């Protein structure tokens, strides 16, 4: 199989005078989905994609496909006709690669039977409740080369379990992601989902309004996703459409946020498709915004260097693995109740009256600059009174600025440790602790 | 080998490995897009990929294997692997799997195309986007963007029941956007809709949009919105433009009538549906004005095809008739579970993806009025146009939408511009309050429908027209 370095040499010979880069990705993904407590989709895909980007005489074309020779031929044809590109930032210079990425051989070799075993454990542990969800394993390998000498590569694995258990009136969820399939205990997660489902059966309506909240890591992952897409995205910052101001204490001092795919526990490739090496990017340190994420183009426009977050997913510069640091250390203990673990329980104990929130779902931005989002709760919502979870509550719609929810003074507690969370949208990873926040604006319920 | 032969080899390998049913799709897709910002082209992207996906049913368990290697050896491996995966599925016992009966089709189908979009010179396409965005930027947009996208897809489908179908589907479209950035907020105007307009047509669709002619107007409107009064909060008479109504149909009717959601097969991720199959044929979904048709045969609409990805032919059928729910979007296996006699709505976004129940063209039949007549008949209300945000709950009941622009309607006339309009409601209550519907139907294309895990991006069409609704809550704010 042709390597990225060989292909870039061929492209250089075939396109004299061009700057060229090649990014080769090989992804093996296994996905076992279940519903009605049975496996209904079981999938393995093996894909190999070659991305060739060339720039010559002020014109740029980015092509992808599977046949290297065809790609070069298409690039030659397209270059001559392409419109002028004045935003070309140049190629990534040669840079040492300190890590080839976090990966696990056992996960890379996982079989459909390995995934089915976890599904079986999850279903059994749900104790007769109907279940649905998925177990996925992914091996992602990539190699990059360009005509000015950068050669880099890496790989990562991801294993994820995301499942619900259902009563006739409620759902409960358990969700975990890791580089290791061995970290996913189907029985433990199935029991957790069932406990939460039973605890949220027959929910009652609650008036809309502002409530103090404890967001579980599952809900915090959505907050991180939206901060990444709209806030710490170099493209939105360059365009003046982000809330972020570098150096400003815009968030509570309890908030420290990194993007860190290759650090301990991180999931993601150690390079991006422009060959830029990724290292930990401290986005927020104790509430102060320290950095935003860049690709080569937004970095050039901002007078800085790329952080290795090029994306062609249509959202500008995308995060890879957002890690909101916990307040302490050590894994949480299981708790037999809707709080699910001891770190969440510790935050609930200090709430006089508020809501315990499992998921923020179908969140969409109303205004990108203020990052006002609307969305709904899902998979379990409970009223907290005097430090105790007292009763399940029907799902509520919220309309809430995420940065304001995390503003100085608004964060009343951060869970002790961050749990790996799979992405529900886009191909990102998260490590999130639970959060206790002073106010969240619920604007609708089942009546409208 | 032809592409049919590779699919046939995969099917035969799956059968030899124990499958009682198998189908395979070879797909070859070319994609091209160009993006412009403030008069400059930033990147031209062209993608091309091909591969094979094979589905095998062993006993009552499914397996699917996809591979980008189109060789005889790879095809055999894919078929055999799909059957092996199905055997692993069987370790968690499930329900019996049956299919609705279908006659084996041997056919070819192609969408209409007057101007091959991939043959239009890149320089012409670049000039179009650069010119339109330069005009909008010069007219005051802080950020003027333009985009076109082209998909050229060929499929070869073979099943163990004797299907042998090839299709060539060409889709394209585009749009322009003007954003004004104010002190602490942004305002955007789009043309022709919030994601552009798309169809199963050639470049003639983009030519008809005449993007440059609307560039200055949307820039002016985006700046005007910065100083417009906020949409008031409360309950009012709401008139929705056709583009917003298309998305309302998509979210609160199209997804709700997907049979896999109704059966709970998407419960964990996409969600379920408020619909109960036992009420099919009797449940009131909306007012008597509401007639919704599932129709993949509409020429040029984005959800059109000749056959779905199970080989079922495109057929039009009712979803809602005179306000009563009468039909669902289904595949052959989900339809069999529900005791329904039809499938025909199963598609995948590529060779590497498992086909699943997806919308085709789900849209309205026309009403008796025009938008002008609806406005003239409204004493006090708000007109909202062009989607800005969308969110709906996991049962497809509680929704909140924002639009780019609103207008006061007073004593039968369109009045002041309104900023940050939103409206919220519960699906059947909202549709039940529809009391006027326009005849001005346009089939809007939605090229970004997300569903499934990992998420697949579906292309759907939604014939829609302006309509009026009573007692709707508007002006929700954070």
PDB file of N, CA, C and O in Angstrom, chain B residues 262-317:
ATOM      1  N   UNK B 262     -41.034   4.845  15.773  1.00  0.00           N
ATOM      2  CA  UNK B 262     -42.291   4.438  16.413  1.00  0.00           C
ATOM      3  C   UNK B 262     -42.121   3.089  17.110  1.00  0.00           C
ATOM      4  O   UNK B 262     -42.647   2.860  18.195  1.00  0.00           O
ATOM      5  N   UNK B 263     -41.332   2.204  16.492  1.00  0.00           N
ATOM      6  CA  UNK B 263     -41.114   0.866  17.063  1.00  0.00           C
ATOM      7  C   UNK B 263     -40.043   0.854  18.157  1.00  0.00           C
ATOM      8  O   UNK B 263     -39.804  -0.187  18.766  1.00  0.00           O
ATOM      9  N   UNK B 264     -39.372   1.966  18.395  1.00  0.00           N
ATOM     10  CA  UNK B 264     -38.358   2.027  19.445  1.00  0.00           C
ATOM     11  C   UNK B 264     -36.961   1.658  19.004  1.00  0.00           C
ATOM     12  O   UNK B 264     -36.049   1.563  19.818  1.00  0.00           O
ATOM     13  N   UNK B 265     -36.721   1.483  17.703  1.00  0.00           N
ATOM     14  CA  UNK B 265     -35.409   1.057  17.228  1.00  0.00           C
ATOM     15  C   UNK B 265     -34.373   2.180  17.277  1.00  0.00           C
ATOM     16  O   UNK B 265     -33.183   1.919  17.159  1.00  0.00           O
ATOM     17  N   UNK B 266     -34.816   3.413  17.396  1.00  0.00           N
ATOM     18  CA  UNK B 266     -33.898   4.556  17.508  1.00  0.00           C
ATOM     19  C   UNK B 266     -34.000   5.212  18.888  1.00  0.00           C
ATOM     20  O   UNK B 266     -33.594   6.361  19.065  1.00  0.00           O
ATOM     21  N   UNK B 267     -34.550   4.470  19.850  1.00  0.00           N
ATOM     22  CA  UNK B 267     -34.883   5.080  21.141  1.00  0.00           C
ATOM     23  C   UNK B 267     -33.683   5.706  21.833  1.00  0.00           C
ATOM     24  O   UNK B 267     -33.798   6.760  22.460  1.00  0.00           O
ATOM     25  N   UNK B 268     -32.516   5.081  21.743  1.00  0.00           N
ATOM     26  CA  UNK B 268     -31.390   5.554  22.526  1.00  0.00           C
ATOM     27  C   UNK B 268     -30.827   6.859  22.016  1.00  0.00           C
ATOM     28  O   UNK B 268     -30.369   7.696  22.788  1.00  0.00           O
ATOM     29  N   UNK B 269     -30.843   7.069  20.704  1.00  0.00           N
ATOM     30  CA  UNK B 269     -30.163   8.246  20.156  1.00  0.00           C
ATOM     31  C   UNK B 269     -31.151   9.228  19.550  1.00  0.00           C
ATOM     32  O   UNK B 269     -31.411  10.289  20.091  1.00  0.00           O
ATOM     33  N   UNK B 270     -31.728   8.889  18.405  1.00  0.00           N
ATOM     34  CA  UNK B 270     -32.610   9.827  17.723  1.00  0.00           C
ATOM     35  C   UNK B 270     -33.908  10.033  18.482  1.00  0.00           C
ATOM     36  O   UNK B 270     -34.548  11.074  18.366  1.00  0.00           O
ATOM     37  N   UNK B 271     -34.318   9.040  19.262  1.00  0.00           N
ATOM     38  CA  UNK B 271     -35.540   9.156  20.034  1.00  0.00           C
ATOM     39  C   UNK B 271     -36.653   8.314  19.442  1.00  0.00           C
ATOM     40  O   UNK B 271     -36.472   7.574  18.480  1.00  0.00           O
ATOM     41  N   UNK B 272     -37.815   8.428  20.038  1.00  0.00           N
ATOM     42  CA  UNK B 272     -38.961   7.638  19.599  1.00  0.00           C
ATOM     43  C   UNK B 272     -39.948   8.572  18.904  1.00  0.00           C
ATOM     44  O   UNK B 272     -39.553   9.488  18.211  1.00  0.00           O
ATOM     45  N   UNK B 273     -41.228   8.308  19.073  1.00  0.00           N
ATOM     46  CA  UNK B 273     -42.268   9.140  18.474  1.00  0.00           C
ATOM     47  C   UNK B 273     -43.471   9.136  19.398  1.00  0.00           C
ATOM     48  O   UNK B 273     -43.734   8.134  20.082  1.00  0.00           O
ATOM     49  N   UNK B 274     -44.208  10.225  19.370  1.00  0.00           N
ATOM     50  CA  UNK B 274     -45.432  10.272  20.174  1.00  0.00           C
ATOM     51  C   UNK B 274     -46.535   9.440  19.541  1.00  0.00           C
ATOM     52  O   UNK B 274     -47.553   9.187  20.175  1.00  0.00           O
ATOM     53  N   UNK B 275     -46.328   8.961  18.333  1.00  0.00           N
ATOM     54  CA  UNK B 275     -47.375   8.235  17.618  1.00  0.00           C
ATOM     55  C   UNK B 275     -47.477   6.785  18.092  1.00  0.00           C
ATOM     56  O   UNK B 275     -46.464   6.130  18.336  1.00  0.00           O
ATOM     57  N   UNK B 276     -48.702   6.304  18.171  1.00  0.00           N
ATOM     58  CA  UNK B 276     -49.012   4.947  18.605  1.00  0.00           C
ATOM     59  C   UNK B 276     -49.644   4.233  17.408  1.00  0.00           C
ATOM     60  O   UNK B 276     -50.692   4.634  16.913  1.00  0.00           O
ATOM     61  N   UNK B 277     -48.978   3.154  16.959  1.00  0.00           N
ATOM     62  CA  UNK B 277     -49.428   2.474  15.738  1.00  0.00           C
ATOM     63  C   UNK B 277     -50.890   2.032  15.791  1.00  0.00           C
ATOM     64  O   UNK B 277     -51.557   1.961  14.758  1.00  0.00           O
ATOM     65  N   UNK B 278     -51.370   1.760  16.994  1.00  0.00           N
ATOM     66  CA  UNK B 278     -52.765   1.293  17.093  1.00  0.00           C
ATOM     67  C   UNK B 278     -53.741   2.396  16.678  1.00  0.00           C
ATOM     68  O   UNK B 278     -54.909   2.115  16.430  1.00  0.00           O
ATOM     69  N   UNK B 279     -53.270   3.635  16.603  1.00  0.00           N
ATOM     70  CA  UNK B 279     -54.146   4.755  16.245  1.00  0.00           C
ATOM     71  C   UNK B 279     -53.983   5.172  14.783  1.00  0.00           C
ATOM     72  O   UNK B 279     -54.548   6.182  14.358  1.00  0.00           O
ATOM     73  N   UNK B 280     -53.170   4.420  14.016  1.00  0.00           N
ATOM     74  CA  UNK B 280     -53.006   4.737  12.596  1.00  0.00           C
ATOM     75  C   UNK B 280     -54.360   4.657  11.893  1.00  0.00           C
ATOM     76  O   UNK B 280     -55.068   3.656  12.006  1.00  0.00           O
ATOM     77  N   UNK B 281     -54.713   5.701  11.199  1.00  0.00           N
ATOM     78  CA  UNK B 281     -56.000   5.742  10.515  1.00  0.00           C
ATOM     79  C   UNK B 281     -57.082   6.461  11.291  1.00  0.00           C
ATOM     80  O   UNK B 281     -58.150   6.742  10.736  1.00  0.00           O
ATOM     81  N   UNK B 282     -56.798   6.779  12.552  1.00  0.00           N
ATOM     82  CA  UNK B 282     -57.832   7.425  13.382  1.00  0.00           C
ATOM     83  C   UNK B 282     -57.335   8.673  14.104  1.00  0.00           C
ATOM     84  O   UNK B 282     -58.134   9.549  14.444  1.00  0.00           O
ATOM     85  N   UNK B 283     -56.032   8.760  14.339  1.00  0.00           N
ATOM     86  CA  UNK B 283     -55.495   9.855  15.164  1.00  0.00           C
ATOM     87  C   UNK B 283     -55.529  11.185  14.424  1.00  0.00           C
ATOM     88  O   UNK B 283     -55.098  11.274  13.278  1.00  0.00           O
ATOM     89  N   UNK B 284     -56.029  12.225  15.100  1.00  0.00           N
ATOM     90  CA  UNK B 284     -56.034  13.560  14.489  1.00  0.00           C
ATOM     91  C   UNK B 284     -54.664  14.197  14.693  1.00  0.00           C
ATOM     92  O   UNK B 284     -54.231  14.428  15.805  1.00  0.00           O
ATOM     93  N   UNK B 285     -53.984  14.480  13.583  1.00  0.00           N
ATOM     94  CA  UNK B 285     -52.631  15.048  13.624  1.00  0.00           C
ATOM     95  C   UNK B 285     -52.671  16.564  13.525  1.00  0.00           C
ATOM     96  O   UNK B 285     -51.784  17.259  14.007  1.00  0.00           O
ATOM     97  N   UNK B 286     -53.709  17.079  12.871  1.00  0.00           N
ATOM     98  CA  UNK B 286     -53.807  18.526  12.682  1.00  0.00           C
ATOM     99  C   UNK B 286     -55.182  18.898  12.190  1.00  0.00           C
ATOM    100  O   UNK B 286     -56.120  18.066  12.199  1.00  0.00           O
ATOM    101  N   UNK B 287     -55.304  20.134  11.752  1.00  0.00           N
ATOM    102  CA  UNK B 287     -56.600  20.605  11.273  1.00  0.00           C
ATOM    103  C   UNK B 287     -56.945  19.928   9.943  1.00  0.00           C
ATOM    104  O   UNK B 287     -56.104  19.272   9.317  1.00  0.00           O
ATOM    105  N   UNK B 288     -58.184  20.110   9.529  1.00  0.00           N
ATOM    106  CA  UNK B 288     -58.621  19.497   8.280  1.00  0.00           C
ATOM    107  C   UNK B 288     -57.886  20.005   7.060  1.00  0.00           C
ATOM    108  O   UNK B 288     -57.940  19.385   5.982  1.00  0.00           O
ATOM    109  N   UNK B 289     -57.173  21.127   7.189  1.00  0.00           N
ATOM    110  CA  UNK B 289     -56.384  21.658   6.071  1.00  0.00           C
ATOM    111  C   UNK B 289     -55.103  20.863   5.826  1.00  0.00           C
ATOM    112  O   UNK B 289     -54.454  21.025   4.799  1.00  0.00           O
ATOM    113  N   UNK B 290     -54.728  20.029   6.824  1.00  0.00           N
ATOM    114  CA  UNK B 290     -53.415  19.375   6.778  1.00  0.00           C
ATOM    115  C   UNK B 290     -53.480  18.083   5.966  1.00  0.00           C
ATOM    116  O   UNK B 290     -54.077  17.092   6.386  1.00  0.00           O
ATOM    117  N   UNK B 291     -52.844  18.108   4.802  1.00  0.00           N
ATOM    118  CA  UNK B 291     -52.672  16.919   3.965  1.00  0.00           C
ATOM    119  C   UNK B 291     -51.184  16.773   3.654  1.00  0.00           C
ATOM    120  O   UNK B 291     -50.596  17.651   3.015  1.00  0.00           O
ATOM    121  N   UNK B 292     -50.595  15.693   4.126  1.00  0.00           N
ATOM    122  CA  UNK B 292     -49.150  15.473   3.971  1.00  0.00           C
ATOM    123  C   UNK B 292     -48.932  14.206   3.154  1.00  0.00           C
ATOM    124  O   UNK B 292     -49.518  13.164   3.450  1.00  0.00           O
ATOM    125  N   UNK B 293     -48.078  14.320   2.143  1.00  0.00           N
ATOM    126  CA  UNK B 293     -47.820  13.197   1.240  1.00  0.00           C
ATOM    127  C   UNK B 293     -46.337  12.827   1.278  1.00  0.00           C
ATOM    128  O   UNK B 293     -45.473  13.704   1.297  1.00  0.00           O
ATOM    129  N   UNK B 294     -46.083  11.528   1.316  1.00  0.00           N
ATOM    130  CA  UNK B 294     -44.718  10.985   1.173  1.00  0.00           C
ATOM    131  C   UNK B 294     -44.559  10.670  -0.310  1.00  0.00           C
ATOM    132  O   UNK B 294     -45.237   9.789  -0.833  1.00  0.00           O
ATOM    133  N   UNK B 295     -43.663  11.410  -1.000  1.00  0.00           N
ATOM    134  CA  UNK B 295     -43.641  11.238  -2.456  1.00  0.00           C
ATOM    135  C   UNK B 295     -42.227  11.341  -3.039  1.00  0.00           C
ATOM    136  O   UNK B 295     -41.768  12.426  -3.417  1.00  0.00           O
ATOM    137  N   UNK B 296     -41.521  10.212  -3.140  1.00  0.00           N
ATOM    138  CA  UNK B 296     -40.164  10.253  -3.723  1.00  0.00           C
ATOM    139  C   UNK B 296     -40.165  10.356  -5.238  1.00  0.00           C
ATOM    140  O   UNK B 296     -39.095  10.310  -5.842  1.00  0.00           O
ATOM    141  N   UNK B 297     -41.324  10.515  -5.840  1.00  0.00           N
ATOM    142  CA  UNK B 297     -41.376  10.591  -7.311  1.00  0.00           C
ATOM    143  C   UNK B 297     -41.404  12.027  -7.831  1.00  0.00           C
ATOM    144  O   UNK B 297     -41.458  12.235  -9.040  1.00  0.00           O
ATOM    145  N   UNK B 298     -41.363  13.037  -6.951  1.00  0.00           N
ATOM    146  CA  UNK B 298     -41.452  14.425  -7.403  1.00  0.00           C
ATOM    147  C   UNK B 298     -40.208  14.771  -8.231  1.00  0.00           C
ATOM    148  O   UNK B 298     -39.078  14.721  -7.715  1.00  0.00           O
ATOM    149  N   UNK B 299     -40.364  15.148  -9.481  1.00  0.00           N
ATOM    150  CA  UNK B 299     -39.184  15.452 -10.298  1.00  0.00           C
ATOM    151  C   UNK B 299     -38.381  16.623  -9.713  1.00  0.00           C
ATOM    152  O   UNK B 299     -38.932  17.678  -9.415  1.00  0.00           O
ATOM    153  N   UNK B 300     -37.098  16.397  -9.502  1.00  0.00           N
ATOM    154  CA  UNK B 300     -36.211  17.468  -9.082  1.00  0.00           C
ATOM    155  C   UNK B 300     -36.142  17.739  -7.599  1.00  0.00           C
ATOM    156  O   UNK B 300     -35.291  18.505  -7.150  1.00  0.00           O
ATOM    157  N   UNK B 301     -37.023  17.155  -6.791  1.00  0.00           N
ATOM    158  CA  UNK B 301     -36.960  17.400  -5.345  1.00  0.00           C
ATOM    159  C   UNK B 301     -35.801  16.604  -4.739  1.00  0.00           C
ATOM    160  O   UNK B 301     -35.392  15.570  -5.271  1.00  0.00           O
ATOM    161  N   UNK B 302     -35.283  17.077  -3.595  1.00  0.00           N
ATOM    162  CA  UNK B 302     -34.053  16.483  -3.062  1.00  0.00           C
ATOM    163  C   UNK B 302     -34.264  15.070  -2.513  1.00  0.00           C
ATOM    164  O   UNK B 302     -33.310  14.309  -2.419  1.00  0.00           O
ATOM    165  N   UNK B 303     -35.490  14.711  -2.158  1.00  0.00           N
ATOM    166  CA  UNK B 303     -35.735  13.369  -1.621  1.00  0.00           C
ATOM    167  C   UNK B 303     -36.263  12.406  -2.662  1.00  0.00           C
ATOM    168  O   UNK B 303     -36.976  11.460  -2.318  1.00  0.00           O
ATOM    169  N   UNK B 304     -35.921  12.621  -3.932  1.00  0.00           N
ATOM    170  CA  UNK B 304     -36.450  11.782  -5.012  1.00  0.00           C
ATOM    171  C   UNK B 304     -35.446  10.696  -5.414  1.00  0.00           C
ATOM    172  O   UNK B 304     -34.232  10.910  -5.369  1.00  0.00           O
ATOM    173  N   UNK B 305     -35.994   9.549  -5.800  1.00  0.00           N
ATOM    174  CA  UNK B 305     -35.159   8.453  -6.287  1.00  0.00           C
ATOM    175  C   UNK B 305     -36.048   7.499  -7.068  1.00  0.00           C
ATOM    176  O   UNK B 305     -37.285   7.636  -7.063  1.00  0.00           O
ATOM    177  N   UNK B 306     -35.445   6.530  -7.742  1.00  0.00           N
ATOM    178  CA  UNK B 306     -36.219   5.521  -8.439  1.00  0.00           C
ATOM    179  C   UNK B 306     -36.547   4.336  -7.550  1.00  0.00           C
ATOM    180  O   UNK B 306     -37.652   3.799  -7.581  1.00  0.00           O
ATOM    181  N   UNK B 307     -35.549   3.930  -6.756  1.00  0.00           N
ATOM    182  CA  UNK B 307     -35.693   2.804  -5.833  1.00  0.00           C
ATOM    183  C   UNK B 307     -34.953   3.152  -4.545  1.00  0.00           C
ATOM    184  O   UNK B 307     -33.914   3.829  -4.580  1.00  0.00           O
ATOM    185  N   UNK B 308     -35.460   2.680  -3.417  1.00  0.00           N
ATOM    186  CA  UNK B 308     -34.722   2.909  -2.178  1.00  0.00           C
ATOM    187  C   UNK B 308     -33.586   1.888  -2.063  1.00  0.00           C
ATOM    188  O   UNK B 308     -33.355   1.098  -2.986  1.00  0.00           O
ATOM    189  N   UNK B 309     -32.867   1.907  -0.951  1.00  0.00           N
ATOM    190  CA  UNK B 309     -31.683   1.054  -0.822  1.00  0.00           C
ATOM    191  C   UNK B 309     -32.010  -0.374  -0.373  1.00  0.00           C
ATOM    192  O   UNK B 309     -31.114  -1.141  -0.005  1.00  0.00           O
ATOM    193  N   UNK B 310     -33.308  -0.751  -0.431  1.00  0.00           N
ATOM    194  CA  UNK B 310     -33.708  -2.162  -0.325  1.00  0.00           C
ATOM    195  C   UNK B 310     -34.277  -2.644  -1.650  1.00  0.00           C
ATOM    196  O   UNK B 310     -34.800  -3.762  -1.722  1.00  0.00           O
ATOM    197  N   UNK B 311     -34.245  -1.773  -2.657  1.00  0.00           N
ATOM    198  CA  UNK B 311     -34.779  -2.160  -3.959  1.00  0.00           C
ATOM    199  C   UNK B 311     -36.272  -1.940  -4.106  1.00  0.00           C
ATOM    200  O   UNK B 311     -36.864  -2.364  -5.105  1.00  0.00           O
ATOM    201  N   UNK B 312     -36.908  -1.250  -3.140  1.00  0.00           N
ATOM    202  CA  UNK B 312     -38.346  -0.967  -3.258  1.00  0.00           C
ATOM    203  C   UNK B 312     -38.540   0.234  -4.181  1.00  0.00           C
ATOM    204  O   UNK B 312     -37.844   1.246  -4.043  1.00  0.00           O
ATOM    205  N   UNK B 313     -39.502   0.161  -5.096  1.00  0.00           N
ATOM    206  CA  UNK B 313     -39.696   1.278  -6.023  1.00  0.00           C
ATOM    207  C   UNK B 313     -40.285   2.504  -5.325  1.00  0.00           C
ATOM    208  O   UNK B 313     -41.003   2.381  -4.336  1.00  0.00           O
ATOM    209  N   UNK B 314     -39.963   3.690  -5.863  1.00  0.00           N
ATOM    210  CA  UNK B 314     -40.515   4.942  -5.334  1.00  0.00           C
ATOM    211  C   UNK B 314     -42.014   4.974  -5.607  1.00  0.00           C
ATOM    212  O   UNK B 314     -42.451   4.787  -6.742  1.00  0.00           O
ATOM    213  N   UNK B 315     -42.773   5.191  -4.546  1.00  0.00           N
ATOM    214  CA  UNK B 315     -44.243   5.247  -4.647  1.00  0.00           C
ATOM    215  C   UNK B 315     -44.734   6.374  -3.753  1.00  0.00           C
ATOM    216  O   UNK B 315     -44.249   6.534  -2.630  1.00  0.00           O
ATOM    217  N   UNK B 316     -45.702   7.151  -4.243  1.00  0.00           N
ATOM    218  CA  UNK B 316     -46.307   8.205  -3.422  1.00  0.00           C
ATOM    219  C   UNK B 316     -47.423   7.603  -2.570  1.00  0.00           C
ATOM    220  O   UNK B 316     -48.183   6.756  -3.050  1.00  0.00           O
ATOM    221  N   UNK B 317     -47.469   8.062  -1.293  1.00  0.00           N
ATOM    222  CA  UNK B 317     -48.581   7.611  -0.429  1.00  0.00           C
ATOM    223  C   UNK B 317     -48.873   8.685   0.611  1.00  0.00           C
ATOM    224  O   UNK B 317     -48.022   9.517   0.916  1.00  0.00           O
TER     225      UNK B 317
END
